[in-house]
């Protein structure tokens, strides 16, 4: 069996993913608080609110605090002359080899949360799908984009 890729994404990815997850979980908390207010105004039972609060607490712990750390530990990548090796996943670990000859174009992208931590993602497009290496340092993402582009171009010339 092939060894896992050696390169990791930036450590600040955990913070960026936690902020993103907190925004999503915040919506769940707003729904829980809204349910509590409706129950209070209409004098309804609080069992539904208690269940929603328990679900919100568990979701906050799992999605905001636990999963980003595990996700960061699992995310790895490595670029070879002939292929790009990507490994990620929490419960189901996915190992992908992207042949350089299949790479059509390579991009970097950066949203507001990644920009705050000076991170960027590299997207690798093939005819079938798009692969992404998330949350690299901006300089590393630019270098990786350029090196993949150069390797893909060389392979294209060989065909």
PDB file of N, CA and C in Angstrom, residues 49-88:
ATOM      1  N   UNK A  49     -38.007  22.340  23.141  1.00  0.00           N
ATOM      2  CA  UNK A  49     -36.921  23.308  23.301  1.00  0.00           C
ATOM      3  C   UNK A  49     -35.714  22.639  23.960  1.00  0.00           C
ATOM      4  N   UNK A  50     -35.967  21.789  24.940  1.00  0.00           N
ATOM      5  CA  UNK A  50     -34.868  21.086  25.616  1.00  0.00           C
ATOM      6  C   UNK A  50     -34.150  20.156  24.639  1.00  0.00           C
ATOM      7  N   UNK A  51     -34.922  19.447  23.812  1.00  0.00           N
ATOM      8  CA  UNK A  51     -34.301  18.557  22.813  1.00  0.00           C
ATOM      9  C   UNK A  51     -33.506  19.373  21.795  1.00  0.00           C
ATOM     10  N   UNK A  52     -34.069  20.492  21.357  1.00  0.00           N
ATOM     11  CA  UNK A  52     -33.355  21.358  20.400  1.00  0.00           C
ATOM     12  C   UNK A  52     -32.080  21.926  21.023  1.00  0.00           C
ATOM     13  N   UNK A  53     -32.134  22.267  22.306  1.00  0.00           N
ATOM     14  CA  UNK A  53     -30.943  22.800  22.987  1.00  0.00           C
ATOM     15  C   UNK A  53     -29.854  21.723  23.098  1.00  0.00           C
ATOM     16  N   UNK A  54     -30.251  20.486  23.397  1.00  0.00           N
ATOM     17  CA  UNK A  54     -29.276  19.390  23.479  1.00  0.00           C
ATOM     18  C   UNK A  54     -28.635  19.154  22.110  1.00  0.00           C
ATOM     19  N   UNK A  55     -29.464  19.150  21.067  1.00  0.00           N
ATOM     20  CA  UNK A  55     -28.932  18.979  19.704  1.00  0.00           C
ATOM     21  C   UNK A  55     -27.984  20.128  19.353  1.00  0.00           C
ATOM     22  N   UNK A  56     -28.336  21.338  19.766  1.00  0.00           N
ATOM     23  CA  UNK A  56     -27.474  22.494  19.475  1.00  0.00           C
ATOM     24  C   UNK A  56     -26.139  22.390  20.200  1.00  0.00           C
ATOM     25  N   UNK A  57     -26.169  21.956  21.447  1.00  0.00           N
ATOM     26  CA  UNK A  57     -24.916  21.817  22.213  1.00  0.00           C
ATOM     27  C   UNK A  57     -24.023  20.746  21.587  1.00  0.00           C
ATOM     28  N   UNK A  58     -24.611  19.591  21.263  1.00  0.00           N
ATOM     29  CA  UNK A  58     -23.822  18.520  20.628  1.00  0.00           C
ATOM     30  C   UNK A  58     -23.275  18.955  19.274  1.00  0.00           C
ATOM     31  N   UNK A  59     -24.106  19.638  18.494  1.00  0.00           N
ATOM     32  CA  UNK A  59     -23.657  20.118  17.181  1.00  0.00           C
ATOM     33  C   UNK A  59     -22.518  21.115  17.330  1.00  0.00           C
ATOM     34  N   UNK A  60     -22.631  21.991  18.305  1.00  0.00           N
ATOM     35  CA  UNK A  60     -21.568  22.976  18.521  1.00  0.00           C
ATOM     36  C   UNK A  60     -20.258  22.282  18.853  1.00  0.00           C
ATOM     37  N   UNK A  61     -20.308  21.311  19.758  1.00  0.00           N
ATOM     38  CA  UNK A  61     -19.084  20.607  20.131  1.00  0.00           C
ATOM     39  C   UNK A  61     -18.490  19.855  18.944  1.00  0.00           C
ATOM     40  N   UNK A  62     -19.332  19.090  18.249  1.00  0.00           N
ATOM     41  CA  UNK A  62     -18.816  18.265  17.158  1.00  0.00           C
ATOM     42  C   UNK A  62     -18.367  19.097  15.964  1.00  0.00           C
ATOM     43  N   UNK A  63     -19.225  19.996  15.507  1.00  0.00           N
ATOM     44  CA  UNK A  63     -18.964  20.707  14.252  1.00  0.00           C
ATOM     45  C   UNK A  63     -17.967  21.846  14.434  1.00  0.00           C
ATOM     46  N   UNK A  64     -18.026  22.540  15.566  1.00  0.00           N
ATOM     47  CA  UNK A  64     -17.150  23.697  15.747  1.00  0.00           C
ATOM     48  C   UNK A  64     -15.802  23.305  16.364  1.00  0.00           C
ATOM     49  N   UNK A  65     -15.803  22.401  17.333  1.00  0.00           N
ATOM     50  CA  UNK A  65     -14.562  22.143  18.063  1.00  0.00           C
ATOM     51  C   UNK A  65     -13.844  20.848  17.659  1.00  0.00           C
ATOM     52  N   UNK A  66     -14.566  19.767  17.457  1.00  0.00           N
ATOM     53  CA  UNK A  66     -13.913  18.468  17.227  1.00  0.00           C
ATOM     54  C   UNK A  66     -13.562  18.208  15.764  1.00  0.00           C
ATOM     55  N   UNK A  67     -14.533  18.337  14.860  1.00  0.00           N
ATOM     56  CA  UNK A  67     -14.312  17.968  13.460  1.00  0.00           C
ATOM     57  C   UNK A  67     -13.219  18.775  12.759  1.00  0.00           C
ATOM     58  N   UNK A  68     -13.126  20.107  12.978  1.00  0.00           N
ATOM     59  CA  UNK A  68     -12.037  20.827  12.289  1.00  0.00           C
ATOM     60  C   UNK A  68     -10.639  20.320  12.657  1.00  0.00           C
ATOM     61  N   UNK A  69     -10.438  19.932  13.906  1.00  0.00           N
ATOM     62  CA  UNK A  69      -9.123  19.419  14.315  1.00  0.00           C
ATOM     63  C   UNK A  69      -8.832  18.069  13.670  1.00  0.00           C
ATOM     64  N   UNK A  70      -9.826  17.195  13.645  1.00  0.00           N
ATOM     65  CA  UNK A  70      -9.641  15.882  13.008  1.00  0.00           C
ATOM     66  C   UNK A  70      -9.446  16.056  11.503  1.00  0.00           C
ATOM     67  N   UNK A  71     -10.250  16.951  10.928  1.00  0.00           N
ATOM     68  CA  UNK A  71     -10.148  17.201   9.479  1.00  0.00           C
ATOM     69  C   UNK A  71      -8.753  17.679   9.111  1.00  0.00           C
ATOM     70  N   UNK A  72      -8.195  18.576   9.932  1.00  0.00           N
ATOM     71  CA  UNK A  72      -6.841  19.093   9.653  1.00  0.00           C
ATOM     72  C   UNK A  72      -5.809  17.967   9.720  1.00  0.00           C
ATOM     73  N   UNK A  73      -5.931  17.088  10.716  1.00  0.00           N
ATOM     74  CA  UNK A  73      -4.973  15.982  10.853  1.00  0.00           C
ATOM     75  C   UNK A  73      -5.003  15.041   9.655  1.00  0.00           C
ATOM     76  N   UNK A  74      -6.184  14.869   9.053  1.00  0.00           N
ATOM     77  CA  UNK A  74      -6.326  13.930   7.941  1.00  0.00           C
ATOM     78  C   UNK A  74      -5.947  14.512   6.578  1.00  0.00           C
ATOM     79  N   UNK A  75      -6.018  15.858   6.446  1.00  0.00           N
ATOM     80  CA  UNK A  75      -5.794  16.460   5.132  1.00  0.00           C
ATOM     81  C   UNK A  75      -4.312  16.453   4.790  1.00  0.00           C
ATOM     82  N   UNK A  76      -3.941  15.803   3.706  1.00  0.00           N
ATOM     83  CA  UNK A  76      -2.555  15.758   3.232  1.00  0.00           C
ATOM     84  C   UNK A  76      -2.546  15.770   1.716  1.00  0.00           C
ATOM     85  N   UNK A  77      -1.447  16.227   1.178  1.00  0.00           N
ATOM     86  CA  UNK A  77      -1.298  16.227  -0.274  1.00  0.00           C
ATOM     87  C   UNK A  77       0.183  16.122  -0.620  1.00  0.00           C
ATOM     88  N   UNK A  78       0.445  15.704  -1.842  1.00  0.00           N
ATOM     89  CA  UNK A  78       1.818  15.643  -2.347  1.00  0.00           C
ATOM     90  C   UNK A  78       1.759  15.736  -3.867  1.00  0.00           C
ATOM     91  N   UNK A  79       2.697  16.479  -4.415  1.00  0.00           N
ATOM     92  CA  UNK A  79       2.746  16.658  -5.858  1.00  0.00           C
ATOM     93  C   UNK A  79       3.978  15.941  -6.394  1.00  0.00           C
ATOM     94  N   UNK A  80       3.740  15.041  -7.336  1.00  0.00           N
ATOM     95  CA  UNK A  80       4.820  14.336  -8.029  1.00  0.00           C
ATOM     96  C   UNK A  80       4.861  14.821  -9.472  1.00  0.00           C
ATOM     97  N   UNK A  81       5.852  14.387 -10.219  1.00  0.00           N
ATOM     98  CA  UNK A  81       5.953  14.800 -11.630  1.00  0.00           C
ATOM     99  C   UNK A  81       4.768  14.330 -12.453  1.00  0.00           C
ATOM    100  N   UNK A  82       4.287  13.120 -12.161  1.00  0.00           N
ATOM    101  CA  UNK A  82       3.232  12.520 -12.985  1.00  0.00           C
ATOM    102  C   UNK A  82       1.835  12.596 -12.372  1.00  0.00           C
ATOM    103  N   UNK A  83       1.734  12.964 -11.070  1.00  0.00           N
ATOM    104  CA  UNK A  83       0.426  12.937 -10.423  1.00  0.00           C
ATOM    105  C   UNK A  83       0.391  13.809  -9.173  1.00  0.00           C
ATOM    106  N   UNK A  84      -0.829  14.087  -8.751  1.00  0.00           N
ATOM    107  CA  UNK A  84      -1.078  14.802  -7.495  1.00  0.00           C
ATOM    108  C   UNK A  84      -1.802  13.825  -6.586  1.00  0.00           C
ATOM    109  N   UNK A  85      -1.275  13.663  -5.376  1.00  0.00           N
ATOM    110  CA  UNK A  85      -1.820  12.692  -4.419  1.00  0.00           C
ATOM    111  C   UNK A  85      -2.502  13.468  -3.296  1.00  0.00           C
ATOM    112  N   UNK A  86      -3.813  13.236  -3.127  1.00  0.00           N
ATOM    113  CA  UNK A  86      -4.604  13.963  -2.133  1.00  0.00           C
ATOM    114  C   UNK A  86      -5.270  12.949  -1.206  1.00  0.00           C
ATOM    115  N   UNK A  87      -5.205  13.207   0.102  1.00  0.00           N
ATOM    116  CA  UNK A  87      -5.871  12.353   1.086  1.00  0.00           C
ATOM    117  C   UNK A  87      -6.656  13.224   2.053  1.00  0.00           C
ATOM    118  N   UNK A  88      -7.925  12.889   2.273  1.00  0.00           N
ATOM    119  CA  UNK A  88      -8.750  13.626   3.226  1.00  0.00           C
ATOM    120  C   UNK A  88      -9.931  12.778   3.654  1.00  0.00           C
TER     121      UNK A  88
END
